[in-house]
Every structure is written in C-alpha cells, then in structure tokens.
Coordinates of C-alpha atoms in Angstrom, one line a residue:
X174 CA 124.4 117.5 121.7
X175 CA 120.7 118.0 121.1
X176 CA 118.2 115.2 123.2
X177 CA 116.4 112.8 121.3
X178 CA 113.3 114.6 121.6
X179 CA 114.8 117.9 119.4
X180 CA 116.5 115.5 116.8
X181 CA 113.2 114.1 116.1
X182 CA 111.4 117.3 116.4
X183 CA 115.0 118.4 114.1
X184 CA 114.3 115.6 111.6
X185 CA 110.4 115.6 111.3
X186 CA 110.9 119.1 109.8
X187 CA 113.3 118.1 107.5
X188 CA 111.3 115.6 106.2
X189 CA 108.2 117.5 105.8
X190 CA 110.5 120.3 104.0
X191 CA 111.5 117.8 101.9
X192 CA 108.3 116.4 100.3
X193 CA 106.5 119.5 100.4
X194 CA 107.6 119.8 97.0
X195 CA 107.1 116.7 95.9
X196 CA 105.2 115.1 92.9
X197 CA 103.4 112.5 96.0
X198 CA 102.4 116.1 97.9
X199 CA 100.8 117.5 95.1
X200 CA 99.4 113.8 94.3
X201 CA 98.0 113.4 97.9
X202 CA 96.2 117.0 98.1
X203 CA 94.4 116.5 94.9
X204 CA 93.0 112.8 96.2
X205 CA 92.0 114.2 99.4
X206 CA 90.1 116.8 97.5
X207 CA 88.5 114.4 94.9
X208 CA 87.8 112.5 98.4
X209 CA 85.3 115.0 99.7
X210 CA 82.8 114.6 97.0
X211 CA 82.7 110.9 98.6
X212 CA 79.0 110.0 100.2
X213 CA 81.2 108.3 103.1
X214 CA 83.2 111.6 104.2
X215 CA 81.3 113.3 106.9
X216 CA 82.2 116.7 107.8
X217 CA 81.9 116.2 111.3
X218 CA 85.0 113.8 111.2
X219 CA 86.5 115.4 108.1
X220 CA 90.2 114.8 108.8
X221 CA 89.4 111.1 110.4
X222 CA 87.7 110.3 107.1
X223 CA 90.3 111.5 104.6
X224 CA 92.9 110.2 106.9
X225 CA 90.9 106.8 106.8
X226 CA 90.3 107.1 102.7
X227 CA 93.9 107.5 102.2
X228 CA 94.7 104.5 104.0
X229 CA 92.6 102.4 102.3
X230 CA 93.5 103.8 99.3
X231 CA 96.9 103.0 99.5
X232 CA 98.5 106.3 99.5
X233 CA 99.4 106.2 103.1
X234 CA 101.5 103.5 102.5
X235 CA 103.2 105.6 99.4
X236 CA 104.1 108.5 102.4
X237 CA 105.4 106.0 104.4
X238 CA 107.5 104.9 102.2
X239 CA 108.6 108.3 100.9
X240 CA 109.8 109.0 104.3
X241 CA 111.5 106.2 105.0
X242 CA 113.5 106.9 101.7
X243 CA 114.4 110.5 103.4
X244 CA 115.0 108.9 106.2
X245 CA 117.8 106.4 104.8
X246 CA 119.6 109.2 103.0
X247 CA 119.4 112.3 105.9
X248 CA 122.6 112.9 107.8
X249 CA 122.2 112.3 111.5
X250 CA 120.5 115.1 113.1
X251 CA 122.8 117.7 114.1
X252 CA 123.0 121.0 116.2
X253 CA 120.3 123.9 114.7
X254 CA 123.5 126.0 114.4
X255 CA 126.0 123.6 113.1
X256 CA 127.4 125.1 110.1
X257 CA 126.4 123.4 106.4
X258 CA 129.9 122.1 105.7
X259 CA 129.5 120.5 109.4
X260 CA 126.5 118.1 108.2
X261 CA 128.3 117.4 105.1
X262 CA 131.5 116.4 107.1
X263 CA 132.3 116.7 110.7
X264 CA 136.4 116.4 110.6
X265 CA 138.0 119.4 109.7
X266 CA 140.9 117.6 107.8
X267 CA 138.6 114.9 106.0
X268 CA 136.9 118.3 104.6
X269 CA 140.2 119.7 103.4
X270 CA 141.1 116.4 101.7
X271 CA 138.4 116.4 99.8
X272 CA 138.6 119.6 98.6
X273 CA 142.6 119.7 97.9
X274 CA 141.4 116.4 95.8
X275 CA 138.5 118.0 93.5
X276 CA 140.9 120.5 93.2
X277 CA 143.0 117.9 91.1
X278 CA 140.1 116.1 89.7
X279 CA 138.8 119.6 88.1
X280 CA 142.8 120.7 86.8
X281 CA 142.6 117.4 85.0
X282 CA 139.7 117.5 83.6
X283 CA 140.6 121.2 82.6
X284 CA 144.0 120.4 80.9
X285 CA 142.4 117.7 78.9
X286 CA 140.1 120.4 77.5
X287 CA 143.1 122.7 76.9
X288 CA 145.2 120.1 75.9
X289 CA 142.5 118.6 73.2
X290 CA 140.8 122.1 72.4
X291 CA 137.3 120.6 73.0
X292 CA 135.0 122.6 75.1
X293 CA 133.4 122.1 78.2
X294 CA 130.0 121.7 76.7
X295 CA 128.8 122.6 72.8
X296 CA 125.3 122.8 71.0
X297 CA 125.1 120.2 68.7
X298 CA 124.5 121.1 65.4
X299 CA 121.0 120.1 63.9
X300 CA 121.7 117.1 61.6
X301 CA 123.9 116.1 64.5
X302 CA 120.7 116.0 67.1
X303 CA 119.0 114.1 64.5
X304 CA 121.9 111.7 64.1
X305 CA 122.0 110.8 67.7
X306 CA 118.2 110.4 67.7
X307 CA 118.5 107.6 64.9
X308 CA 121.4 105.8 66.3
X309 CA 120.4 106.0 70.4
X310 CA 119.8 102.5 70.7
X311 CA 122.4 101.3 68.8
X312 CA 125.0 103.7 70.2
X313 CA 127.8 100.9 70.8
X314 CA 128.1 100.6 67.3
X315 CA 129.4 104.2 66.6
X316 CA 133.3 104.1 67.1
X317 CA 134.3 107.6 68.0
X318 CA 138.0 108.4 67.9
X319 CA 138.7 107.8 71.6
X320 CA 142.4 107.5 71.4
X321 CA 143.3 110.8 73.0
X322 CA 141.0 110.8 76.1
X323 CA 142.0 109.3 79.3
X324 CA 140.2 108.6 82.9
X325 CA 140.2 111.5 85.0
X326 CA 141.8 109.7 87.4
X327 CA 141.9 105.6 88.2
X328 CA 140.7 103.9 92.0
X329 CA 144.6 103.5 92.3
X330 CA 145.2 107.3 92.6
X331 CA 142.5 107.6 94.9
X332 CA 144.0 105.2 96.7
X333 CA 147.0 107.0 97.4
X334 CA 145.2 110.2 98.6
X335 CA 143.9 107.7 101.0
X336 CA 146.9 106.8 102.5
X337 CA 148.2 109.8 102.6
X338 CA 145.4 110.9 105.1
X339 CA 146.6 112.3 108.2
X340 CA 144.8 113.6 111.5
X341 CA 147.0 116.6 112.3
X342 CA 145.7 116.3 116.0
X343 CA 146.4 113.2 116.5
X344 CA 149.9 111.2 117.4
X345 CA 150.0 107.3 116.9
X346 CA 153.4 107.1 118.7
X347 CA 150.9 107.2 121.7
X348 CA 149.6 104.0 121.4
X349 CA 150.9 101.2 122.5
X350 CA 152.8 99.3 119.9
X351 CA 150.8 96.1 119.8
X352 CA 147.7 97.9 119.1
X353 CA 149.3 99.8 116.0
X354 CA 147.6 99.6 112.8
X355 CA 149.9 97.8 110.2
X356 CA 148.3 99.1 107.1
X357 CA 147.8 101.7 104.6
X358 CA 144.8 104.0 106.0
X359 CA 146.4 106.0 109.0
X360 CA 143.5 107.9 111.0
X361 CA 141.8 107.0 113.6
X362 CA 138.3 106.2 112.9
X363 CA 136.2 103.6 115.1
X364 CA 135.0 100.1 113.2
X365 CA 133.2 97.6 114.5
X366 CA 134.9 94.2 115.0
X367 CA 133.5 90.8 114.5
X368 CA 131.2 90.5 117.3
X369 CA 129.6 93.7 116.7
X370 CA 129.5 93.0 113.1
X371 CA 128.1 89.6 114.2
X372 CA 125.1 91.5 115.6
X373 CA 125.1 94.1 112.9
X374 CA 124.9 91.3 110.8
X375 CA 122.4 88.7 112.8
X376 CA 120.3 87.7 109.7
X377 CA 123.3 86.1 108.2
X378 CA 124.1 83.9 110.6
X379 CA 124.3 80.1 110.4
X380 CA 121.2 79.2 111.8
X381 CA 118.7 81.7 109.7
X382 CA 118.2 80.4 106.2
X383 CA 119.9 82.2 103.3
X384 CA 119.6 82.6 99.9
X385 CA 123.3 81.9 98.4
X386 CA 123.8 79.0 100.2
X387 CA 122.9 75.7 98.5
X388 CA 122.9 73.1 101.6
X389 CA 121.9 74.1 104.6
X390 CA 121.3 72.2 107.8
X391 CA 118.1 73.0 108.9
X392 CA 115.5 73.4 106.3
X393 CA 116.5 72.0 102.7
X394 CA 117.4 74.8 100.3
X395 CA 114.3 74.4 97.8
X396 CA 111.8 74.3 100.7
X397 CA 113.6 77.5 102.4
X398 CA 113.9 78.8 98.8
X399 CA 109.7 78.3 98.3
X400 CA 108.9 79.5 101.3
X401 CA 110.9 82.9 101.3
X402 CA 109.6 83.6 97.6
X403 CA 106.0 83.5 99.0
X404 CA 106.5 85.4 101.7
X405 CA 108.6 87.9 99.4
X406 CA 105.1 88.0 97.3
X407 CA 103.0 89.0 100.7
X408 CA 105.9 91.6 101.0
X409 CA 105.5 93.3 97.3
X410 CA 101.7 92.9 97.9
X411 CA 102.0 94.9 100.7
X412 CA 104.5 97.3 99.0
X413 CA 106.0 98.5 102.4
X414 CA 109.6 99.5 102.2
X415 CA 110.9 98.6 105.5
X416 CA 109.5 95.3 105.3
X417 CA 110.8 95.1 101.7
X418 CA 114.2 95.8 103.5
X419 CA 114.0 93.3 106.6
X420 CA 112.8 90.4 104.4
X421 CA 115.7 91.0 101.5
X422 CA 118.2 90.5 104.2
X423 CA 118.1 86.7 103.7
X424 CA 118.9 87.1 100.1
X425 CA 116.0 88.0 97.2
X426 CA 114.8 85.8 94.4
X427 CA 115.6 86.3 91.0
X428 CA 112.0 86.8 89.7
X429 CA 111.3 89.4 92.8
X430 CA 115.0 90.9 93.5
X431 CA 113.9 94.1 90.4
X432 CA 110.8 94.9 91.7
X433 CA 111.8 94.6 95.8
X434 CA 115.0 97.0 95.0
X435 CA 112.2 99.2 93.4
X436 CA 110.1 99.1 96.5
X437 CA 113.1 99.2 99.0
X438 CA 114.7 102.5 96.8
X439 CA 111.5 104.2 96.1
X440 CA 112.1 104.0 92.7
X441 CA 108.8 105.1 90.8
X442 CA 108.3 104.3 87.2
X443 CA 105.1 106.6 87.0
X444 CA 104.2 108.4 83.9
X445 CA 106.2 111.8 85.4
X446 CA 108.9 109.6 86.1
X447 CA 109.2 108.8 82.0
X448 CA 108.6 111.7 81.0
X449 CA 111.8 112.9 83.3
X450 CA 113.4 110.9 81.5
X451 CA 112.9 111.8 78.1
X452 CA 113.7 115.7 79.2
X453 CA 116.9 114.3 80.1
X454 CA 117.5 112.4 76.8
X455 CA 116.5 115.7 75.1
X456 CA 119.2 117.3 77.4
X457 CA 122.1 114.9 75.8
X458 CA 120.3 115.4 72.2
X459 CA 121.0 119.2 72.5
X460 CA 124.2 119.5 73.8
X461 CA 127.5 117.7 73.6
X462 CA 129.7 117.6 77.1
X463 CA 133.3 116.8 77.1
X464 CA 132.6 114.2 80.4
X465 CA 130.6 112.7 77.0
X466 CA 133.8 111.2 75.8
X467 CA 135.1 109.8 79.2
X468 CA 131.6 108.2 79.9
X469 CA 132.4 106.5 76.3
X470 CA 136.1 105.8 77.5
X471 CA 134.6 104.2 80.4
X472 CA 132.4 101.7 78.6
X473 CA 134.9 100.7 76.4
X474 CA 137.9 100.1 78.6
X475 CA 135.1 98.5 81.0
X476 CA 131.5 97.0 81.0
X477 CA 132.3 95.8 76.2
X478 CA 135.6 94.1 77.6
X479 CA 133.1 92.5 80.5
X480 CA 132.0 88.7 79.1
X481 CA 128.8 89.5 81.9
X482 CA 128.2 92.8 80.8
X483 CA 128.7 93.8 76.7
X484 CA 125.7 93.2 75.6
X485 CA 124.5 96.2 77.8
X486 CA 126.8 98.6 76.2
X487 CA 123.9 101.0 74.5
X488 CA 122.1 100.9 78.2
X489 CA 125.0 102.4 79.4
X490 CA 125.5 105.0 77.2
X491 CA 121.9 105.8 77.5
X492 CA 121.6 105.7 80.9
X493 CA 125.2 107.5 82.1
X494 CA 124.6 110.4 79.6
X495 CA 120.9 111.4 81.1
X496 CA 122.9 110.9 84.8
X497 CA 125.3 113.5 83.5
X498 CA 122.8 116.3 82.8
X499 CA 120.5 115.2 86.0
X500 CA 119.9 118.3 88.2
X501 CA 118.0 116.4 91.1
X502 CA 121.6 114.4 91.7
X503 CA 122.8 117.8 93.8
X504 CA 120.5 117.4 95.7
X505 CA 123.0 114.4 97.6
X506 CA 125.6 116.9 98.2
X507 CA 123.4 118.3 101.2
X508 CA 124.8 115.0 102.9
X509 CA 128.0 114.4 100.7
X510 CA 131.6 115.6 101.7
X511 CA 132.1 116.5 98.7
X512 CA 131.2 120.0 96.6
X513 CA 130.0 119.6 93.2
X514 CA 132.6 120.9 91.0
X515 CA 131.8 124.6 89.1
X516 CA 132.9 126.0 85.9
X517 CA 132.7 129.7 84.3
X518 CA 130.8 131.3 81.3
X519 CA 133.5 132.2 79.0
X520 CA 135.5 135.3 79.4
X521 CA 134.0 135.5 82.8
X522 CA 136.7 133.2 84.6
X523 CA 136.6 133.8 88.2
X524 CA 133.3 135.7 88.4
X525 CA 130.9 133.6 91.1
X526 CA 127.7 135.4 89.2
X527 CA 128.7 133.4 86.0
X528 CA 129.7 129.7 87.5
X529 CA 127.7 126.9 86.8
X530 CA 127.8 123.1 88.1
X531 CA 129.4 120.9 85.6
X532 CA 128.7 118.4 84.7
X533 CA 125.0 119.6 85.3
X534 CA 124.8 116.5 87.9
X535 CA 128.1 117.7 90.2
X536 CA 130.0 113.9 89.0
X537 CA 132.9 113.4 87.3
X538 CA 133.1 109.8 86.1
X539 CA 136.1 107.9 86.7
X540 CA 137.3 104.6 85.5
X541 CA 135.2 102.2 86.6
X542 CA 131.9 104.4 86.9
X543 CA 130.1 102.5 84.5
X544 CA 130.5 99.6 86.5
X545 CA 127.7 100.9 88.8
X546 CA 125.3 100.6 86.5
X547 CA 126.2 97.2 84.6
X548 CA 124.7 95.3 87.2
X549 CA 121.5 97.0 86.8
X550 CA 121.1 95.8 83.5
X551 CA 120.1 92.4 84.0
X552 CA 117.3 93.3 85.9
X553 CA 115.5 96.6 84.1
X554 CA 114.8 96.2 80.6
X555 CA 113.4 99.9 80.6
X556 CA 115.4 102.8 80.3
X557 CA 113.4 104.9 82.5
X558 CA 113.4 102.3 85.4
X559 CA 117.0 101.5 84.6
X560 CA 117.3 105.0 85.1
X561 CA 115.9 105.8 88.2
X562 CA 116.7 102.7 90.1
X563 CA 120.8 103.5 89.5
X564 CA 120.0 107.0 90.2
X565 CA 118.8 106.1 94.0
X566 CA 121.6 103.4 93.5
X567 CA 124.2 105.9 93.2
X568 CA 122.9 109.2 96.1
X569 CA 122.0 106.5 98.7
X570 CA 125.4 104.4 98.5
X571 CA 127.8 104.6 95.3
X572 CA 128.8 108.1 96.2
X573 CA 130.1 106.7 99.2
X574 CA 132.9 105.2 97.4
X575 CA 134.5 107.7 95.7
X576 CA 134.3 110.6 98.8
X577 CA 136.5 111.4 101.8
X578 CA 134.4 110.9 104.5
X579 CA 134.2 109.8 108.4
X580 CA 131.2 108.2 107.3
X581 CA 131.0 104.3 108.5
X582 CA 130.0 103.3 105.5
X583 CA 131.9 105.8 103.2
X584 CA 135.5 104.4 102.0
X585 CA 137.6 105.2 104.1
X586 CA 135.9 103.8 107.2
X587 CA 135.9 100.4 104.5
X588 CA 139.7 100.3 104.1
X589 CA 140.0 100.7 107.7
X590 CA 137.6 98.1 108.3
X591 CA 139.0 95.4 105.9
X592 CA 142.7 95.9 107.6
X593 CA 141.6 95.7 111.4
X594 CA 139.7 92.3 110.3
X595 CA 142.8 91.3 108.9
X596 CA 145.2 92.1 110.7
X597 CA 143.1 91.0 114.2
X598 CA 142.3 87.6 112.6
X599 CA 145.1 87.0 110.2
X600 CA 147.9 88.7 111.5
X601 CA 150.5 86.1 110.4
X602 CA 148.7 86.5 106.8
X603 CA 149.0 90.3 107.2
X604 CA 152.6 90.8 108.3
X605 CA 153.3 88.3 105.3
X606 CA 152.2 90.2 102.8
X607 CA 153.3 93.4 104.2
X608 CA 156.7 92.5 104.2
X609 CA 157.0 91.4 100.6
X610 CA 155.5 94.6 99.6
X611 CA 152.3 93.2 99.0
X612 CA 149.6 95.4 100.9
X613 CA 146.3 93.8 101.5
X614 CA 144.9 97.0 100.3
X615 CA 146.4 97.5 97.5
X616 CA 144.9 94.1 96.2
X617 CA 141.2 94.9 97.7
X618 CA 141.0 98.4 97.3
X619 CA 139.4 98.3 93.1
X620 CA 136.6 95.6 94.6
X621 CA 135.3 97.9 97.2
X622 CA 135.5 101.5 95.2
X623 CA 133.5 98.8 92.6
X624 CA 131.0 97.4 95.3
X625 CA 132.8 94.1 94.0
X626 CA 131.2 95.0 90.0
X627 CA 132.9 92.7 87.2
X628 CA 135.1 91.3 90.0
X629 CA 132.3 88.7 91.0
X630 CA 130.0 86.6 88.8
X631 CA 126.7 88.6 88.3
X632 CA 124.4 85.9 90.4
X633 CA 126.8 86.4 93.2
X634 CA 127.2 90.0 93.0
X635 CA 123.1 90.5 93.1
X636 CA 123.3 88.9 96.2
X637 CA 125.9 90.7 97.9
X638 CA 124.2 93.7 96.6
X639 CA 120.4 92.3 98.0
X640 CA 122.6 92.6 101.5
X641 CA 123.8 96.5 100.8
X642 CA 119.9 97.5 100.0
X643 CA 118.8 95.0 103.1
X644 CA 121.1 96.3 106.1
X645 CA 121.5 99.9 104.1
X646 CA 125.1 99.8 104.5
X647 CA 128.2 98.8 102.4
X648 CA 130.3 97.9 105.5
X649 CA 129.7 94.4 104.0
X650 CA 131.9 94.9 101.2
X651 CA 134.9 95.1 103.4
X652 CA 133.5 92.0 105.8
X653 CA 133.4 90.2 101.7
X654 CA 137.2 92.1 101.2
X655 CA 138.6 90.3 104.4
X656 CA 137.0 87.0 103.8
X657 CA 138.2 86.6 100.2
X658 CA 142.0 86.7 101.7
X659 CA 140.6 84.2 104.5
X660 CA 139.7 81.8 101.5
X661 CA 142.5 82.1 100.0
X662 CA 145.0 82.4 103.0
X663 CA 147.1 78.7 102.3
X664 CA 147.9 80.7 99.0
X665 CA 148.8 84.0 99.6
X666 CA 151.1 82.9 102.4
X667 CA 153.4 80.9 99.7
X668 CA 154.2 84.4 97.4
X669 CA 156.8 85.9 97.2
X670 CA 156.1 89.1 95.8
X671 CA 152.9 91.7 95.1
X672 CA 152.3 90.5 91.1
X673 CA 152.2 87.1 92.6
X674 CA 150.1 87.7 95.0
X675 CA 147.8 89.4 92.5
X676 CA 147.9 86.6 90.5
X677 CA 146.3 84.4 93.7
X678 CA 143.4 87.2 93.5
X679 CA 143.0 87.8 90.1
X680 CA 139.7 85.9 89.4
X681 CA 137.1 86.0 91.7
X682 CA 134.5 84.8 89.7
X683 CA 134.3 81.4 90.8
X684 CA 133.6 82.6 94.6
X685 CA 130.0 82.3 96.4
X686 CA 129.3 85.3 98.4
X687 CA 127.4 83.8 101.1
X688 CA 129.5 80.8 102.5
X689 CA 132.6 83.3 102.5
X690 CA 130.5 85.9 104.6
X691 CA 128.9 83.5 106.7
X692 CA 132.4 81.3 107.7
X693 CA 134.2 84.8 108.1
X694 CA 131.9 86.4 110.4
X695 CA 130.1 83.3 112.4
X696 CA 132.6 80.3 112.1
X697 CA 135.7 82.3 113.1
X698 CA 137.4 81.5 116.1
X699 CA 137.3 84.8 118.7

C-alpha cells in the first residue's frame, strides 16, 4: 500500500498527464500569453499576475472543474508497479469472467455476420452518403428490413453469467449458516448496510428538504422549492462543479437540472465541441457498420414502443451512431474491466499488426442500450449537447452496468447490495419468494442494468438520476431496487408463482422515487 502522501503525489501526475493534451491546456497557454500584453502584468510578479488574471477571468474555475471531472472517473490510486489489467480490475476471477464473456459477445456478433453475409463495416456508396444526409433528421421514418437481426445478447443473459460467478478461493460452507446469502450473486464482496448507507446517503434524510417530495414537515414544498431554485441560480453563476454536485443532492429543478448536469459532467458545448460532432456524423455518413442495424433494432424494440420516449426516435439514431464511431470512448477502458473488443483486416485473421477496435468506440450495444440515452432527450434539444452530455453519461456511470467488476458501484456489487437489504430487512419477503421460484433478482435485475430507464415515469426517473450525478454513485439504484419490493411487500407475499409475482411489479410508473428512498433508508426499523 502506498501512503497518502504518494497517492496524491500518484494522482496529481495523472491528472496533469491527462490535460496536457487537452483543448483547455492549449486554451489556457494562449490567454496567459495574450495576458502579458496587459498594462496590469508586471514582470516582477509575472506568475502572481497571470495566476491572478486567470482567476478573474474565469478560467481557473474551468481547470478546477476539469480536474474534478478526472478526478470522478480515475481509479483509486494504486501501486507504481501494479500491472495495467490490476487498475482495470483487481480480482483475478472477475477479470477472467469478463473476458470468457466478450469472448461470447464477439462469437455472436461474428456469426450474425456469417450467418447474414453482411460485413463488419462497408463504404457507403455515393448516392447512399447523400441519402442519409437528406433523411438524418427524419431517420425514424425509414423502415429498414430488420427482421433477421437480433440483440447481441439481452440483461437476462447477463444475468446468468452473474450468477454463475464464483471466487475459486473462497468456501461459503465456512460461514455460519444464518449469515448465508439466500440469493443469486455468490461472491463475497463487502456492501454497505443501512446505517452506512444512511450516512452515505445524509442529504436524503427526513429532515433536509427534497425535491420529489410534495409535503414536507418542515418548510412547505413551494417555499423549499423557491428557495433551492435560487440558490441553484448562485450555483450555475458560479459554474463550480463540486458545488453543482453538493447542491443537486436535494433534487434539481426542471428549468436548471440540463444545464447543472452540464456543469456537474463537464460537458462543453463550445464551438470544438460541435465541430466534433459533425466529424462524427461524417464518420456514419461514410461508412455503414453492422452494430448499425442492432442500434436500429434497439430503438425499435425499445425507446418507439416507449409512450415517454418515441418522439425521440431520430435523436437516438443520431446520437447512438456518432457513439459508435467515437474514438475518445477508449479512453474509459483505462479504468473499465473490460477490453474493447478487436477485429482483423481481411485475409489477415489472427495477425495483431492488422486488428482494429470495433466498433471504433470498444461497445457493443445490447438490448436496452438506447435506453441510456432516451432520458436525455427531454432535456437537450441539440445534437451536439445531447451528444456529449450521454457521452460523459455513459464512461462515468453506464458502463458500470454492463461490466464484471469489484467495483461498489459496478453491477455486481448492485445485485449484491439489493439482496443483503432484502434479505436483512425482509427476510420473511425474501424466503417467500425464493421458495416459489420467484428470485428477487430476477424481477429487479432489467431496472438496475437500465438505471430504472422506461421502468419509471420520466419526472421521477430525472430525479433518481439528479441523485446518481449528486452522490456520483449508482449504489442508489439498488437502495430504489429494495424499496420497490418494500412498497409492494403485502402483495408479493400473496403469489404464488414467479409470472405472478411479475405481474405485482410490472408497472412502476406510478411510483415516486423520493418517499420510497427516504421510508426505506430513514423510516426503517434497525
């Protein structure tokens, strides 16, 4: 273990490696020169001034918030010789079953291209480019034949890779039988229980005012509601992420909630960032990809069968085709478990000098994908912004979702998480279930791989997601996970059978986000 003065001395360097690079570091070096030709600046105190100048100018509050971004998506600091795959993944066995499972997701992918004789990736012809061009915003109205494409694989296969999860070093016979775990997820991974989630948690507790919640006791809910919008103006004045992060914790309002996630992400919408953009629209002008047709699959099986979301459906074409060909998205795989998945050159099959990444952004989609970046939608009108807010979206927490990791937050840590609430506080619910072949999982696992997307009615989904940005975690979504089955307890203990007990779940768009949460975590007796 290193001590805390080498991890910061560790992660300072990593930073600065990071940005030097950067669009802001080029951006800061040309003000500070244009700064020197200011009467003010005194060469005396040269690095004082321009230090001063670029405070007052704002761009030291643009650095700040650059690193904070790093330093919400860096893996904890670890040993200088750690090997690579170490930082991605610590747990020798999590790394292996993420590979053995890429290994399917790419044979699948590849006999659908065998199977269909459709390349990986074509030139498009010409008139085609300038077909595409004339119909991009109106893409949803083009019905390609569909019929013979299918999802590379479903959350209910990943499910079962899962659960099939083993740590070879480790024996559960030795534990003592009323502490063994009744559900799916077998390895031993440490999650927090309600009082530390309490204190993970604080803001939301009954006595700090909320957004979400429409009576509360000590400040009426318009008053609370006025006040927090103000001070959420002082905060986007300000345009400090960290602050944009602390104050969203308490829920954002609706005409500040695009622009805060903005701040709290980093997000830019500068003239480079635009102009990114439209290289990456070029991208999916000029060439046709195979993971082309399942992005379409997607959005129709999905977001045009969504009564929230089919209005969006050219968004989502636009949007998920530029993520497809998007370069900078490797960049996430520094800190994911996961490898991003390669393909050969024809004729050259096997030979490393000729692989490339593909897609050119490392992700397959999967059923559901599009789902990420529905939600979006309501609150970005422009592509580009649309763009690059999902894009942060997606490396900071979405990832997270569909990767075997030991990470607290990543998915596997949720499932464990949303059974050890379950079974601790509603064991007579849990055994129930359990013995009428009705895991709890098996019910909640599609709402967390979905951070709870066209499960919950959009207003209360924007919410729940202001909390994921706020505490820069998704452990809520399995606090949300356990207290659904709370709510709807008297229920679930009268079936009889796992379709019935389906049934009891089915729609959740009726439920309010907050008052779960809060009666879960705060009003449940320890």
């Amino acid at each position: 273990m290193m001590d805390e003065g080498t991890e910061l001395s560790v992660t300072i360097a990593q930073i600065v490696q990071k940005l030097k690079g950067s669009n802001l570091h080029s951006q800061l070096e040309r003000q500070a020169k244009e700064c020197l030709q200011r009467p003010e600046i005194q060469l005396e105190d040269l690095k004082e001034d321009v230090k001063e100048f670029l405070k007052k100018s704002g761009w030291e509050t643009k650095l700040q918030n650059a690193v904070y971004r790093e330093l919400n998506v860096l893996p904890p600091p670890s040993h200088p010789e750690a090997p690579a795959e170490h930082i991605k993944e610590p747990l020798a066995y999590m790394r292996k079953a993420q590979g053995s499972w890429e290994k399917r997701i790419l044979k699948s992918l590849n006999s659908m291209c065998t199977e269909l004789s459709i390349p990986l990736a074509r030139k498009r012809p010409g008139n085609e480019q300038k077909e595409l061009l004339s119909k991009w915003n109106e893409m949803g109205t083009d019905e390609p034949d569909l019929s013979h494409f299918r999802p590379v694989y479903a959350p209910k296969d990943f499910l079962e890779v899962l659960i099939n999860l083993r740590n070879p070093n480790y024996d559960s016979s030795d534990q003592p039988s009323s502490k063994s775990h009744w559900g799916l997820i077998q390895v031993p991974l440490k999650v927090k229980d309600i009082p530390e989630l309490r204190e993970s948690f604080a803001e939301l507790g009954l006595n700090s005012g909320q957004l979400g919640i429409d009576d509360t006791t000590q400040v009426p809910a318009d008053m609370f509601e006025s006040e927090h919008a103000g001070i959420g103006r002082k905060v986007l004045i300000e345009q400090d992420s960290a602050a944009a992060e602390q104050y969203i914790r308490q829920g954002c309002p609706n005409e500040l909630r695009a622009e805060l996630w903005a701040l709290i992400l980093n997000a830019t919408n500068e003239p480079e960032d635009i102009l990114y953009y439209e290289q990456l629209k070029s991208g999916v002008l000029h060439h046709d990809l195979l993971v082309d047709n399942l992005i379409y699959k997607d959005v129709k099986l999905t977001a045009s069968n969504d009564d929230y979301y089919f209005v969006f459906e050219d968004y989502l074409y636009q949007v998920l085709l530029c993520f497809s060909r998007d370069t900078v998205v490797l960049e996430h795989f520094n800190y994911n478990s996961a490898t991003p998945p390669k393909s050969y050159i024809q004729g050259k099959l096997g030979l490393e000098d000729y692989a490339v990444v593909y897609p050119p952004n490392g992700v397959i989609p999967f059923h559901g994908f599009s789902m990420y970046v529905a939600p979006l939608c309501f609150l970005y009108n422009e592509p580009s912004k649309l763009y690059t807010v999902f894009r942060e979206m997606y490396v900071r927490y979405f990832f997270r979702l569909h990767s075997i990791s030991s990470f607290s937050s990543g998915i596997v840590s949720l499932c464990l998480q949303f059974e050890s609430l379950l079974q601790t506080h509603l064991p007579q619910l849990f055994y129930h279930l359990r013995e009428i072949g009705a895991q709890p999982l098996r019910i909640a696992f599609k709402w967390m791989v979905r951070a709870f997307s066209g499960y919950l009615a959009t207003d209360q989904l924007l919410l729940l997601w202001d909390r994921v940005l706020g505490y820069n975690s998704l452990e809520i979504l399995a606090v949300l996970a356990a207290a659904v089955f709370a709510f709807r307890a008297q229920n679930l203990m009268e079936v009889t059978s796992l379709a019935a007990a389906e049934a009891v779940l089915a729609d959740l768009s009726t439920l309010k986000v907050m008052p779960l949460l809060q009666i879960f975590l705060f009003a449940t007796i320890m």
